[in-house]
Coordinates of C-alpha atoms and ligand atoms in Angstrom, one line a residue:
M34 CA -103.2 3.2 162.0
T35 CA -106.8 2.4 162.8
N36 CA -108.0 -0.3 165.2
G37 CA -110.5 -3.2 165.3
A38 CA -112.4 -1.9 168.3
H39 CA -113.2 1.3 166.5
W40 CA -114.5 -0.5 163.4
N41 CA -116.4 -3.1 165.5
R42 CA -118.2 -0.3 167.2
V43 CA -119.0 1.4 163.8
Y44 CA -120.4 -1.8 162.3
G45 CA -122.1 -2.8 165.6
D46 CA -124.0 0.5 165.8
R47 CA -125.6 0.6 162.4
D48 CA -127.1 -1.6 159.8
E49 CA -124.8 -2.4 156.8
T50 CA -127.2 -0.4 154.6
D51 CA -126.9 2.8 156.7
L52 CA -123.1 3.0 156.5
T53 CA -121.9 6.0 154.5
W54 CA -119.8 3.7 152.2
F55 CA -122.7 1.2 151.5
E56 CA -123.3 0.3 147.9
E57 CA -126.0 -2.1 146.7
V58 CA -123.8 -3.1 143.7
P59 CA -120.1 -2.4 144.1
E60 CA -119.3 -0.4 141.1
P61 CA -116.9 0.6 139.6
S62 CA -114.9 -2.2 141.4
L63 CA -116.8 -4.9 139.6
A64 CA -116.3 -3.4 136.1
L65 CA -112.6 -2.9 136.7
I66 CA -112.1 -6.4 138.2
R67 CA -114.0 -8.1 135.4
A68 CA -112.0 -6.1 132.8
H69 CA -108.5 -6.7 134.2
A70 CA -108.7 -9.9 136.2
P71 CA -111.6 -12.0 134.8
A72 CA -110.8 -15.1 136.9
G73 CA -108.7 -16.4 139.7
A74 CA -107.8 -15.9 143.4
V75 CA -109.0 -12.7 145.0
V76 CA -108.4 -10.9 148.3
D77 CA -110.7 -8.1 149.2
I78 CA -108.7 -5.9 151.6
G79 CA -110.8 -4.2 154.3
G80 CA -113.8 -5.8 152.6
G81 CA -115.9 -5.3 155.7
A82 CA -119.6 -6.1 155.1
S83 CA -119.2 -5.2 151.4
R84 CA -121.3 -7.1 148.8
L85 CA -118.4 -7.5 146.5
V86 CA -117.8 -11.0 147.8
D87 CA -121.3 -12.0 146.8
H88 CA -120.6 -11.0 143.2
L89 CA -117.2 -12.5 143.1
L90 CA -118.6 -15.9 144.3
A91 CA -121.4 -15.6 141.7
D92 CA -118.8 -15.0 139.0
A93 CA -116.9 -18.1 140.1
Y94 CA -113.8 -16.4 141.3
G95 CA -111.8 -18.5 143.7
P96 CA -110.5 -18.8 146.2
V97 CA -112.1 -15.6 147.5
V98 CA -110.6 -14.1 150.7
V99 CA -112.1 -11.2 152.7
L100 CA -109.7 -9.6 155.2
D101 CA -110.8 -7.0 157.7
L102 CA -109.8 -5.6 161.0
S103 CA -113.4 -5.9 162.2
E104 CA -114.8 -9.3 163.1
T105 CA -118.2 -7.6 163.4
A106 CA -118.1 -6.5 159.8
L107 CA -117.1 -9.9 158.6
A108 CA -119.9 -11.5 160.7
A109 CA -122.4 -9.3 159.0
A110 CA -121.2 -10.4 155.6
R111 CA -121.2 -14.1 156.6
T112 CA -124.8 -13.8 157.9
R113 CA -126.0 -12.1 154.7
L114 CA -124.4 -14.9 152.6
G115 CA -125.8 -17.7 154.7
D116 CA -124.7 -21.1 153.3
R117 CA -122.6 -19.4 150.6
A118 CA -120.3 -17.9 153.4
G119 CA -118.4 -21.2 153.5
D120 CA -117.3 -20.6 149.9
A121 CA -115.2 -17.6 151.0
E122 CA -112.3 -17.4 153.5
W123 CA -112.6 -14.8 156.2
I124 CA -109.5 -13.3 157.9
V125 CA -109.6 -10.9 160.8
A126 CA -106.3 -9.0 160.5
D127 CA -104.7 -5.6 160.1
V128 CA -103.5 -5.6 156.5
T129 CA -100.2 -3.8 157.4
G130 CA -99.2 -6.9 159.5
W131 CA -100.7 -9.6 157.4
S132 CA -98.5 -12.5 156.0
P133 CA -100.2 -13.9 152.9
D134 CA -99.7 -17.7 152.6
R135 CA -100.3 -17.8 148.8
H136 CA -100.3 -15.7 145.6
F137 CA -103.5 -13.9 144.5
D138 CA -104.5 -12.8 141.0
L139 CA -106.4 -9.8 142.3
W140 CA -106.0 -7.4 145.2
H141 CA -109.0 -5.2 145.8
D142 CA -109.2 -2.3 148.2
R143 CA -112.1 0.2 148.4
A144 CA -111.6 2.9 151.0
V145 CA -109.0 1.3 153.2
F146 CA -105.6 2.6 152.0
H147 CA -106.7 6.1 152.4
F148 CA -106.9 5.6 156.2
L149 CA -103.1 5.0 156.3
T150 CA -102.0 8.4 157.2
D151 CA -98.6 7.2 158.5
A152 CA -95.9 6.6 155.9
A153 CA -94.6 3.5 157.7
D154 CA -98.1 1.9 157.5
R155 CA -98.3 2.7 153.8
A156 CA -94.8 1.1 153.3
R157 CA -96.0 -2.0 155.1
Y158 CA -99.3 -2.2 153.1
I159 CA -97.4 -1.9 149.8
A160 CA -94.9 -4.6 150.9
V161 CA -97.8 -6.9 151.8
M162 CA -99.6 -6.2 148.5
D163 CA -96.3 -7.0 146.7
A164 CA -96.0 -10.3 148.6
A165 CA -99.6 -11.2 148.0
L166 CA -99.7 -10.8 144.2
G167 CA -98.2 -13.1 141.8
D168 CA -96.3 -11.7 138.7
G169 CA -98.9 -10.0 136.5
G170 CA -101.3 -9.8 139.4
I171 CA -103.8 -6.9 139.5
A172 CA -104.5 -4.4 142.2
V173 CA -107.7 -2.3 142.1
I174 CA -107.4 0.5 144.7
G175 CA -110.2 3.0 145.4
T176 CA -109.6 6.0 147.6
F177 CA -111.1 9.4 148.3
A178 CA -110.0 11.7 145.4
Q179 CA -108.1 14.9 146.1
D180 CA -111.4 16.7 146.2
G181 CA -113.0 14.0 148.2
P182 CA -113.9 14.1 152.0
E183 CA -111.1 14.8 154.5
R184 CA -112.5 12.3 157.0
C185 CA -114.5 9.1 157.2
S186 CA -116.0 7.4 160.1
G187 CA -114.5 9.9 162.5
L188 CA -111.0 9.3 161.1
P189 CA -108.7 11.5 159.0
V190 CA -107.8 10.2 155.5
Q191 CA -105.1 10.8 153.0
R192 CA -106.7 11.7 149.6
Y193 CA -105.2 10.8 146.2
S194 CA -105.2 11.5 142.6
P195 CA -104.3 8.5 140.5
E196 CA -100.9 10.1 139.8
A197 CA -100.3 10.7 143.5
L198 CA -101.3 7.1 144.4
D199 CA -99.0 5.8 141.6
A200 CA -96.1 7.9 143.0
E201 CA -96.8 6.7 146.6
I202 CA -96.6 3.1 145.5
E203 CA -93.6 3.7 143.4
S204 CA -91.8 5.4 146.3
H205 CA -92.2 2.3 148.4
A206 CA -91.8 -0.4 145.7
P207 CA -89.8 1.1 142.9
G208 CA -90.5 -0.5 139.5
R209 CA -92.8 -3.2 141.0
F210 CA -96.2 -1.9 139.8
T211 CA -97.5 -0.3 136.6
L212 CA -100.6 2.0 136.5
L213 CA -102.9 0.6 133.8
E214 CA -106.1 2.6 134.2
S215 CA -107.9 5.0 136.5
R216 CA -111.3 6.6 136.8
R217 CA -113.1 9.1 138.9
H218 CA -116.3 7.9 140.7
V219 CA -118.9 9.8 142.6
H220 CA -120.3 7.7 145.5
V221 CA -123.7 8.8 146.8
T222 CA -124.1 7.8 150.5
P223 CA -127.4 6.4 151.8
G224 CA -128.0 10.0 153.2
G225 CA -127.5 11.5 149.7
T226 CA -124.1 13.0 150.2
R227 CA -121.8 12.9 147.1
Q228 CA -118.2 11.7 147.7
N229 CA -115.5 11.9 145.1
F230 CA -113.4 8.8 144.7
Q231 CA -110.6 7.7 142.4
F232 CA -110.1 4.1 141.4
S233 CA -106.8 3.0 140.0
V234 CA -105.7 -0.4 138.5
F235 CA -102.1 -1.6 138.8
R236 CA -100.4 -4.6 137.4
K237 CA -97.5 -6.2 139.3
G238 CA -94.5 -6.1 137.0
A239 CA -93.6 -3.7 134.1
Ligands
SAM86 C1 -114.9 2.6 154.7 S1 -114.9 0.9 155.1 C2 -114.9 0.2 153.5 C3 -115.4 -1.3 153.6 C4 -115.5 -2.0 152.2 N1 -114.2 -2.0 151.5 C5 -116.6 -1.4 151.3 O1 -116.3 -0.9 150.3 O2 -117.7 -1.5 151.7 C6 -113.2 0.6 155.6 C7 -112.9 -0.8 156.0 O3 -111.6 -1.0 156.2 C8 -111.3 -1.8 157.4 N2 -110.0 -1.4 157.8 C9 -109.5 -0.2 158.2 N3 -108.2 -0.3 158.5 C10 -107.8 -1.5 158.2 C11 -106.6 -2.2 158.3 N4 -105.5 -1.6 158.7 N5 -106.5 -3.5 157.9 C12 -107.7 -4.2 157.5 N6 -108.9 -3.6 157.5 C13 -108.9 -2.3 157.8 C14 -112.5 -1.3 158.3 O4 -112.7 -2.3 159.3 C15 -113.6 -1.2 157.3 O5 -114.3 -2.4 157.1

């Protein structure tokens, strides 16, 4: 379990572009999203100050919801977007306690699930993902790979191969999600450090 005060401090201390997870263009998220869920309602889980929302709005996805524990992170994204911020919905919440009020076509998570080092939190996350997606809905989940960093932002993480992530989801939601595609990705931080990620795409339903 991580908390909002921690993340508000992290985002408050540095410019968005100095955060280790900063990406000018959020790839491979965008490529996977466009390939598997080319339109519809999107929720970016733990979206923080990410620029993914800018691209989703430009691509005419909608509604676009950005959910994060940190109001400071969401405020940075809203400021960047200016007038366009009103085209998205911003929710300050812990994903593990969120009650979605609609079905989404796409669930996106880059570097959030891997912070859930407690099995009960992972079970709650997967139950929320199941509730949030309609039948046939797509989840794109990026985590540190098994040879990725062991910590991020001062917090321990749980690292995954696509097979391990698939098994984790299956253990909490048997038969509910099908792994469609996965790829490795090397993220280069603003300081030049290489971080190994895996991105996996799941469809709700067989
Ligand atoms: C490493 S950052 C990644 C941010 C964004 N996804 C990106 O790619 O730029 C992790 C984000 O997850 C958020 N977060 C961590 N735990 C969370 C939780 N339980 N519920 C919602 N957001 C969470 C943090 O506030 C932070 O914005």
